[in-house]
Amino acid sequence: MCISDKEEEVETTSTTSTLTSNTIKEEEEEDDELYLKDIQYQESKHLIIDSHCHIQEDQEMISMVENQSTYPMHCSWLMGTTVEDWDRVDRYADKMGDRALRCYGIHPWFAYQYHPPKELIDQKDNDGQYRIDDKWYIELEKRLIKYPNAMVGELGIDKVTKVKATGKNDLDGQWEVLKRQFKIAVDHNRLLSLHCVQLQGKLLDYFISLPLDQFPKKIALHTFSGKPAMVRSLLKLKDKGTRLYFGISFINLSSSKVLKLIEAIPDDRLLLESDQNTPEYAESSIYKVLVAISKAKNWSIKVSILNTQKNAIAFQNN
């Protein structure tokens, strides 16, 4: 059967597209492995503190850390996102010992599971019945009491995420869950790791509204996506700005303005994050963030590792 000119054009375009796609994939894979060739990184990676990750989600990789000496980083802060995830955090942390920091929180993506929208209360779907959960925060407090160094996180507010059953964003529920976690963090004198998407101004207003005795001792603003001007506004908050740190992860690298953002963050408030859910992806992402930090701050890779490690330790200390 003869192929028409139009069909031939489509076939050629498809072939070209496939070749281009394969080339891009190969380049991405090569880029992902750059950290393996960087001698300075390889010599210093054991000093890295990954201040925000979810590697506990990769339960198959627990065997990798049976022997702690095989784990590449100094310490990983394991961010729990649901009550069920807190169990995974504990299983991983039990293997890691001092190489892991336990963090328990309710992520805004899952806040509806604990404080559903009014229109869903008492309705049923495949996940069961929607109802306000008045037990999750009791469990959170139990774990914080059991582990005196544990953080509260990941918590936050997110303008983009939607509740699947309604197709709508439910900020009211997110705020209720966030405020409860803020109170618990203050009551137990704990650190926070805070997620905020497209609501930096609202978050600033919330910080301003809180009396100082109701403000957590320190907050890591995870994958901070505000503008440099917002960094300055947050730092100017009386008696509160000194408690704020700013995390940069691979997600920030998609912005063309990331270097300007990193430049605006004080050298002693910058935290290094992977925000990844496997050790392998965490390491490759951490390296890419280190490259960006080094460019923005005019530091070497080693200095970037040392400075962010120092900041993470300062964040943890009173």
mmCIF file of C-alpha atoms in Angstrom:
data_model
loop_
_atom_site.group_PDB
_atom_site.id
_atom_site.type_symbol
_atom_site.label_atom_id
_atom_site.label_comp_id
_atom_site.label_asym_id
_atom_site.label_seq_id
_atom_site.Cartn_x
_atom_site.Cartn_y
_atom_site.Cartn_z
ATOM 1 C CA MET A 1 0.000 0.000 0.000
ATOM 2 C CA CYS A 2 1.353 3.409 -0.901
ATOM 3 C CA ILE A 3 1.886 5.987 1.819
ATOM 4 C CA SER A 4 0.459 9.394 0.975
ATOM 5 C CA ASP A 5 2.640 12.506 1.265
ATOM 6 C CA LYS A 6 0.743 13.513 4.393
ATOM 7 C CA GLU A 7 1.146 10.107 5.998
ATOM 8 C CA GLU A 8 4.828 10.055 5.084
ATOM 9 C CA GLU A 9 5.299 13.447 6.751
ATOM 10 C CA VAL A 10 3.610 12.247 9.908
ATOM 11 C CA GLU A 11 5.722 9.088 9.972
ATOM 12 C CA THR A 12 8.943 11.075 9.489
ATOM 13 C CA THR A 13 7.950 13.568 12.183
ATOM 14 C CA SER A 14 7.157 10.713 14.543
ATOM 15 C CA THR A 15 10.534 9.102 13.891
ATOM 16 C CA THR A 16 12.337 12.415 14.399
ATOM 17 C CA SER A 17 10.370 13.006 17.590
ATOM 18 C CA THR A 18 11.352 9.569 18.897
ATOM 19 C CA LEU A 19 15.017 10.177 18.106
ATOM 20 C CA THR A 20 14.883 13.578 19.805
ATOM 21 C CA SER A 21 13.148 12.063 22.816
ATOM 22 C CA ASN A 22 15.801 9.355 23.062
ATOM 23 C CA THR A 23 18.575 11.946 22.804
ATOM 24 C CA ILE A 24 17.031 14.074 25.548
ATOM 25 C CA LYS A 25 16.615 11.000 27.742
ATOM 26 C CA GLU A 26 20.258 10.023 27.223
ATOM 27 C CA GLU A 27 21.385 13.573 28.051
ATOM 28 C CA GLU A 28 19.237 13.595 31.198
ATOM 29 C CA GLU A 29 20.643 10.233 32.283
ATOM 30 C CA GLU A 30 24.175 11.490 31.680
ATOM 31 C CA ASP A 31 23.371 14.667 33.620
ATOM 32 C CA ASP A 32 21.960 12.592 36.487
ATOM 33 C CA GLU A 33 25.300 10.787 36.786
ATOM 34 C CA LEU A 34 27.554 13.869 36.866
ATOM 35 C CA TYR A 35 27.880 13.590 40.640
ATOM 36 C CA LEU A 36 29.649 10.258 40.172
ATOM 37 C CA LYS A 37 32.469 12.025 38.308
ATOM 38 C CA ASP A 38 32.874 15.055 40.584
ATOM 39 C CA ILE A 39 35.861 14.262 42.806
ATOM 40 C CA GLN A 40 35.262 17.193 45.155
ATOM 41 C CA TYR A 41 31.684 16.061 45.694
ATOM 42 C CA GLN A 42 32.639 12.421 46.208
ATOM 43 C CA GLU A 43 35.220 13.403 48.828
ATOM 44 C CA SER A 44 32.739 15.580 50.758
ATOM 45 C CA LYS A 45 29.339 13.930 50.318
ATOM 46 C CA HIS A 46 29.581 12.149 53.671
ATOM 47 C CA LEU A 47 29.136 15.602 55.254
ATOM 48 C CA ILE A 48 25.828 16.374 53.510
ATOM 49 C CA ILE A 49 22.680 16.966 55.527
ATOM 50 C CA ASP A 50 19.602 16.482 53.368
ATOM 51 C CA SER A 51 17.143 18.650 55.275
ATOM 52 C CA HIS A 52 14.031 17.450 53.459
ATOM 53 C CA CYS A 53 13.402 14.080 51.836
ATOM 54 C CA HIS A 54 10.924 11.207 51.668
ATOM 55 C CA ILE A 55 13.259 8.258 51.160
ATOM 56 C CA GLN A 56 11.275 6.247 53.717
ATOM 57 C CA GLU A 57 8.723 5.747 50.924
ATOM 58 C CA ASP A 58 11.185 3.428 49.165
ATOM 59 C CA GLN A 59 10.840 0.487 51.532
ATOM 60 C CA GLU A 60 12.730 -1.825 49.162
ATOM 61 C CA MET A 61 15.823 0.304 49.731
ATOM 62 C CA ILE A 62 15.918 -0.289 53.480
ATOM 63 C CA SER A 63 18.289 -3.192 52.792
ATOM 64 C CA MET A 64 20.693 -0.646 51.315
ATOM 65 C CA VAL A 65 21.121 0.978 54.702
ATOM 66 C CA GLU A 66 21.371 -2.170 56.803
ATOM 67 C CA ASN A 67 25.031 -1.250 56.991
ATOM 68 C CA GLN A 68 25.073 2.493 57.675
ATOM 69 C CA SER A 69 28.511 2.873 56.122
ATOM 70 C CA THR A 70 26.967 2.318 52.675
ATOM 71 C CA TYR A 71 24.666 5.339 53.002
ATOM 72 C CA PRO A 72 26.259 8.309 51.197
ATOM 73 C CA MET A 73 25.098 11.244 53.351
ATOM 74 C CA HIS A 74 25.720 12.388 56.895
ATOM 75 C CA CYS A 75 22.045 12.706 57.780
ATOM 76 C CA SER A 76 18.618 12.749 56.119
ATOM 77 C CA TRP A 77 15.551 14.420 57.568
ATOM 78 C CA LEU A 78 12.679 12.028 56.843
ATOM 79 C CA MET A 79 9.468 13.958 56.240
ATOM 80 C CA GLY A 80 6.301 12.087 57.143
ATOM 81 C CA THR A 81 3.164 13.175 55.289
ATOM 82 C CA THR A 82 0.348 11.034 56.747
ATOM 83 C CA VAL A 83 -0.158 8.983 59.897
ATOM 84 C CA GLU A 84 0.535 5.828 57.869
ATOM 85 C CA ASP A 85 3.730 7.371 56.540
ATOM 86 C CA TRP A 86 4.942 8.034 60.080
ATOM 87 C CA ASP A 87 5.288 4.262 60.496
ATOM 88 C CA ARG A 88 7.549 4.174 57.429
ATOM 89 C CA VAL A 89 9.592 7.033 58.876
ATOM 90 C CA ASP A 90 10.090 5.022 62.059
ATOM 91 C CA ARG A 91 11.075 1.825 60.237
ATOM 92 C CA TYR A 92 13.681 3.669 58.192
ATOM 93 C CA ALA A 93 14.960 5.715 61.130
ATOM 94 C CA ASP A 94 15.313 2.574 63.231
ATOM 95 C CA LYS A 95 17.764 1.286 60.610
ATOM 96 C CA MET A 96 19.583 4.593 60.219
ATOM 97 C CA GLY A 97 20.112 5.618 63.828
ATOM 98 C CA ASP A 98 21.770 9.043 64.036
ATOM 99 C CA ARG A 99 21.899 9.231 60.245
ATOM 100 C CA ALA A 100 18.172 10.061 60.147
ATOM 101 C CA LEU A 101 15.953 12.668 61.780
ATOM 102 C CA ARG A 102 12.326 11.672 62.326
ATOM 103 C CA CYS A 103 9.747 14.189 61.128
ATOM 104 C CA TYR A 104 6.004 13.734 61.572
ATOM 105 C CA GLY A 105 3.430 15.878 59.828
ATOM 106 C CA ILE A 106 0.266 16.013 57.769
ATOM 107 C CA HIS A 107 1.027 17.271 54.268
ATOM 108 C CA PRO A 108 -1.501 19.726 52.773
ATOM 109 C CA TRP A 109 -2.131 17.300 49.899
ATOM 110 C CA PHE A 110 -3.580 14.878 52.451
ATOM 111 C CA ALA A 111 -5.168 17.319 54.904
ATOM 112 C CA TYR A 112 -8.631 16.417 53.556
ATOM 113 C CA GLN A 113 -8.210 12.898 54.969
ATOM 114 C CA TYR A 114 -8.184 14.367 58.482
ATOM 115 C CA HIS A 115 -10.329 17.469 57.991
ATOM 116 C CA PRO A 116 -12.525 16.885 54.901
ATOM 117 C CA PRO A 117 -14.531 19.610 53.151
ATOM 118 C CA LYS A 118 -17.977 20.103 54.687
ATOM 119 C CA GLU A 119 -19.738 18.736 51.608
ATOM 120 C CA LEU A 120 -17.900 15.411 51.959
ATOM 121 C CA ILE A 121 -18.407 14.750 55.649
ATOM 122 C CA ASP A 122 -20.217 11.413 56.184
ATOM 123 C CA GLN A 123 -20.076 10.602 52.463
ATOM 124 C CA LYS A 124 -18.372 7.424 51.293
ATOM 125 C CA ASP A 125 -15.973 6.654 48.469
ATOM 126 C CA ASN A 126 -13.450 3.916 47.704
ATOM 127 C CA ASP A 127 -11.245 5.123 50.567
ATOM 128 C CA GLY A 128 -14.042 4.818 53.107
ATOM 129 C CA GLN A 129 -16.150 7.416 54.878
ATOM 130 C CA TYR A 130 -15.113 11.052 55.144
ATOM 131 C CA ARG A 131 -15.170 12.354 58.690
ATOM 132 C CA ILE A 132 -13.140 14.704 60.838
ATOM 133 C CA ASP A 133 -10.311 12.723 62.428
ATOM 134 C CA ASP A 134 -9.781 13.780 66.035
ATOM 135 C CA LYS A 135 -7.057 11.215 66.731
ATOM 136 C CA TRP A 136 -4.180 12.079 64.352
ATOM 137 C CA TYR A 137 -2.894 14.922 66.500
ATOM 138 C CA ILE A 138 -2.963 12.712 69.580
ATOM 139 C CA GLU A 139 -0.752 10.225 67.729
ATOM 140 C CA LEU A 140 1.509 13.079 66.622
ATOM 141 C CA GLU A 141 2.014 14.196 70.207
ATOM 142 C CA LYS A 142 2.724 10.626 71.320
ATOM 143 C CA ARG A 143 5.525 10.306 68.779
ATOM 144 C CA LEU A 144 7.003 13.682 69.645
ATOM 145 C CA ILE A 145 7.086 12.679 73.300
ATOM 146 C CA LYS A 146 8.697 9.344 72.432
ATOM 147 C CA TYR A 147 11.334 10.975 70.213
ATOM 148 C CA PRO A 148 12.521 14.245 71.817
ATOM 149 C CA ASN A 149 14.512 15.307 68.743
ATOM 150 C CA ALA A 150 11.748 14.690 66.202
ATOM 151 C CA MET A 151 10.482 17.563 64.052
ATOM 152 C CA VAL A 152 6.985 18.452 62.899
ATOM 153 C CA GLY A 153 6.780 18.177 59.126
ATOM 154 C CA GLU A 154 5.926 18.112 56.423
ATOM 155 C CA LEU A 155 2.968 20.431 56.897
ATOM 156 C CA GLY A 156 1.744 23.455 54.995
ATOM 157 C CA ILE A 157 -0.687 25.139 52.623
ATOM 158 C CA ASP A 158 -1.021 24.615 48.896
ATOM 159 C CA LYS A 159 -3.185 26.647 46.516
ATOM 160 C CA VAL A 160 -2.776 24.197 43.633
ATOM 161 C CA THR A 161 -3.658 20.808 45.112
ATOM 162 C CA LYS A 162 -7.259 19.608 44.777
ATOM 163 C CA VAL A 163 -9.393 17.139 46.691
ATOM 164 C CA LYS A 164 -10.070 14.340 44.216
ATOM 165 C CA ALA A 165 -13.678 13.815 45.288
ATOM 166 C CA THR A 166 -14.632 17.461 44.714
ATOM 167 C CA GLY A 167 -12.099 18.609 42.137
ATOM 168 C CA LYS A 168 -11.622 21.719 44.264
ATOM 169 C CA ASN A 169 -8.958 23.145 46.518
ATOM 170 C CA ASP A 170 -9.887 23.124 50.214
ATOM 171 C CA LEU A 171 -7.798 25.786 51.904
ATOM 172 C CA ASP A 172 -10.087 25.916 54.935
ATOM 173 C CA GLY A 173 -9.251 22.325 55.804
ATOM 174 C CA GLN A 174 -5.560 22.849 55.083
ATOM 175 C CA TRP A 175 -5.428 25.828 57.419
ATOM 176 C CA GLU A 176 -7.183 23.932 60.216
ATOM 177 C CA VAL A 177 -4.683 21.083 59.988
ATOM 178 C CA LEU A 178 -1.737 23.485 59.737
ATOM 179 C CA LYS A 179 -2.809 25.525 62.774
ATOM 180 C CA ARG A 180 -3.199 22.399 64.866
ATOM 181 C CA GLN A 181 0.346 21.329 63.939
ATOM 182 C CA PHE A 182 1.726 24.787 64.714
ATOM 183 C CA LYS A 183 0.216 24.602 68.190
ATOM 184 C CA ILE A 184 1.610 21.131 68.781
ATOM 185 C CA ALA A 185 5.062 22.236 67.611
ATOM 186 C CA VAL A 186 4.976 25.186 70.016
ATOM 187 C CA ASP A 187 3.634 23.096 72.909
ATOM 188 C CA HIS A 188 6.459 20.587 72.444
ATOM 189 C CA ASN A 189 9.111 23.159 71.480
ATOM 190 C CA ARG A 190 9.775 21.528 68.107
ATOM 191 C CA LEU A 191 11.113 22.595 64.742
ATOM 192 C CA LEU A 192 8.917 22.779 61.632
ATOM 193 C CA SER A 193 9.368 21.987 57.951
ATOM 194 C CA LEU A 194 6.755 23.995 56.070
ATOM 195 C CA HIS A 195 5.406 23.571 52.529
ATOM 196 C CA CYS A 196 3.849 26.624 50.851
ATOM 197 C CA VAL A 197 2.723 26.839 47.214
ATOM 198 C CA GLN A 198 1.450 30.124 45.733
ATOM 199 C CA LEU A 199 0.420 31.460 49.140
ATOM 200 C CA GLN A 200 3.560 33.195 50.370
ATOM 201 C CA GLY A 201 1.692 36.436 51.114
ATOM 202 C CA LYS A 202 -0.976 34.617 53.146
ATOM 203 C CA LEU A 203 1.749 32.777 55.028
ATOM 204 C CA LEU A 204 3.500 36.063 55.821
ATOM 205 C CA ASP A 205 0.214 37.476 57.154
ATOM 206 C CA TYR A 206 -0.236 34.380 59.314
ATOM 207 C CA PHE A 207 3.258 34.715 60.734
ATOM 208 C CA ILE A 208 2.582 38.384 61.537
ATOM 209 C CA SER A 209 -0.699 37.509 63.284
ATOM 210 C CA LEU A 210 0.879 35.026 65.686
ATOM 211 C CA PRO A 211 1.987 36.240 69.119
ATOM 212 C CA LEU A 212 5.648 35.436 69.671
ATOM 213 C CA ASP A 213 4.846 32.796 72.300
ATOM 214 C CA GLN A 214 2.730 30.979 69.687
ATOM 215 C CA PHE A 215 5.421 31.021 67.024
ATOM 216 C CA PRO A 216 7.573 27.875 66.597
ATOM 217 C CA LYS A 217 11.184 28.087 67.683
ATOM 218 C CA LYS A 218 12.404 27.611 64.091
ATOM 219 C CA ILE A 219 10.820 27.012 60.694
ATOM 220 C CA ALA A 220 12.410 25.595 57.558
ATOM 221 C CA LEU A 221 10.555 26.997 54.551
ATOM 222 C CA HIS A 222 10.755 23.946 52.317
ATOM 223 C CA THR A 223 11.508 24.393 48.591
ATOM 224 C CA PHE A 224 10.970 28.095 49.121
ATOM 225 C CA SER A 225 9.338 29.517 46.004
ATOM 226 C CA GLY A 226 8.830 33.144 46.959
ATOM 227 C CA LYS A 227 10.584 36.061 45.318
ATOM 228 C CA PRO A 228 13.737 37.684 46.750
ATOM 229 C CA ALA A 229 11.535 40.511 48.072
ATOM 230 C CA MET A 230 9.547 37.952 50.081
ATOM 231 C CA VAL A 231 12.769 36.594 51.572
ATOM 232 C CA ARG A 232 13.556 40.097 52.801
ATOM 233 C CA SER A 233 10.025 40.624 54.148
ATOM 234 C CA LEU A 234 10.134 37.383 56.107
ATOM 235 C CA LEU A 235 13.559 38.123 57.539
ATOM 236 C CA LYS A 236 12.363 41.549 58.725
ATOM 237 C CA LEU A 237 9.667 40.063 60.969
ATOM 238 C CA LYS A 238 10.469 41.284 64.467
ATOM 239 C CA ASP A 239 11.787 38.493 66.715
ATOM 240 C CA LYS A 240 10.530 35.934 64.169
ATOM 241 C CA GLY A 241 12.715 36.495 61.116
ATOM 242 C CA THR A 242 15.716 35.093 62.969
ATOM 243 C CA ARG A 243 13.840 31.795 63.308
ATOM 244 C CA LEU A 244 13.376 31.265 59.570
ATOM 245 C CA TYR A 245 15.501 29.173 57.206
ATOM 246 C CA PHE A 246 15.028 28.629 53.473
ATOM 247 C CA GLY A 247 15.309 25.252 51.750
ATOM 248 C CA ILE A 248 16.259 24.807 48.098
ATOM 249 C CA SER A 249 15.516 21.532 46.303
ATOM 250 C CA PHE A 250 15.601 20.229 42.737
ATOM 251 C CA ILE A 251 12.072 21.593 42.259
ATOM 252 C CA ASN A 252 13.444 25.139 42.515
ATOM 253 C CA LEU A 253 15.826 24.430 39.649
ATOM 254 C CA SER A 254 12.984 24.555 37.119
ATOM 255 C CA SER A 255 12.796 28.321 37.652
ATOM 256 C CA SER A 256 15.007 30.579 35.540
ATOM 257 C CA LYS A 257 15.251 32.901 38.552
ATOM 258 C CA VAL A 258 16.551 30.333 41.022
ATOM 259 C CA LEU A 259 20.056 31.837 41.182
ATOM 260 C CA LYS A 260 18.624 35.252 42.110
ATOM 261 C CA LEU A 261 16.549 33.588 44.811
ATOM 262 C CA ILE A 262 19.558 31.757 46.254
ATOM 263 C CA GLU A 263 21.566 34.989 46.195
ATOM 264 C CA ALA A 264 18.839 36.674 48.266
ATOM 265 C CA ILE A 265 18.925 34.032 50.992
ATOM 266 C CA PRO A 266 21.505 34.865 53.689
ATOM 267 C CA ASP A 267 24.479 32.511 53.657
ATOM 268 C CA ASP A 268 23.650 31.271 57.153
ATOM 269 C CA ARG A 269 19.946 30.534 56.450
ATOM 270 C CA LEU A 270 20.263 28.320 53.400
ATOM 271 C CA LEU A 271 19.306 24.642 53.665
ATOM 272 C CA LEU A 272 20.023 21.851 51.187
ATOM 273 C CA GLU A 273 17.111 19.586 50.223
ATOM 274 C CA SER A 274 16.580 16.698 47.840
ATOM 275 C CA ASP A 275 12.790 16.310 48.327
ATOM 276 C CA GLN A 276 13.205 12.870 46.757
ATOM 277 C CA ASN A 277 11.763 9.503 47.728
ATOM 278 C CA THR A 278 14.691 7.164 46.989
ATOM 279 C CA PRO A 279 18.326 7.385 48.139
ATOM 280 C CA GLU A 280 19.552 7.240 44.543
ATOM 281 C CA TYR A 281 17.376 10.116 43.336
ATOM 282 C CA ALA A 282 18.158 12.028 46.518
ATOM 283 C CA GLU A 283 21.870 11.983 45.799
ATOM 284 C CA SER A 284 21.606 13.023 42.147
ATOM 285 C CA SER A 285 19.164 15.819 43.033
ATOM 286 C CA ILE A 286 21.302 17.049 45.916
ATOM 287 C CA TYR A 287 24.251 17.364 43.557
ATOM 288 C CA LYS A 288 22.257 19.473 41.086
ATOM 289 C CA VAL A 289 21.166 21.787 43.895
ATOM 290 C CA LEU A 290 24.762 22.069 45.092
ATOM 291 C CA VAL A 291 25.822 23.135 41.596
ATOM 292 C CA ALA A 292 23.170 25.886 41.619
ATOM 293 C CA ILE A 293 24.137 27.052 45.110
ATOM 294 C CA SER A 294 27.799 27.122 44.134
ATOM 295 C CA LYS A 295 27.017 29.291 41.103
ATOM 296 C CA ALA A 296 24.773 31.692 43.008
ATOM 297 C CA LYS A 297 27.030 32.072 46.041
ATOM 298 C CA ASN A 298 30.363 31.734 44.229
ATOM 299 C CA TRP A 299 31.291 28.815 46.452
ATOM 300 C CA SER A 300 32.985 25.554 45.597
ATOM 301 C CA ILE A 301 30.956 22.349 45.873
ATOM 302 C CA LYS A 302 32.765 21.491 49.093
ATOM 303 C CA VAL A 303 32.109 24.913 50.623
ATOM 304 C CA SER A 304 28.433 24.624 49.646
ATOM 305 C CA ILE A 305 28.270 21.272 51.433
ATOM 306 C CA LEU A 306 30.035 22.610 54.528
ATOM 307 C CA ASN A 307 27.962 25.787 54.756
ATOM 308 C CA THR A 308 24.606 24.061 54.347
ATOM 309 C CA GLN A 309 25.676 21.421 56.861
ATOM 310 C CA LYS A 310 26.591 24.152 59.342
ATOM 311 C CA ASN A 311 23.222 25.820 58.759
ATOM 312 C CA ALA A 312 21.311 22.576 59.278
ATOM 313 C CA ILE A 313 23.129 21.983 62.562
ATOM 314 C CA ALA A 314 22.412 25.570 63.654
ATOM 315 C CA PHE A 315 18.756 25.080 62.744
ATOM 316 C CA GLN A 316 18.566 22.010 64.971
ATOM 317 C CA ASN A 317 20.299 23.666 67.903
ATOM 318 C CA ASN A 318 18.546 26.122 70.213
#
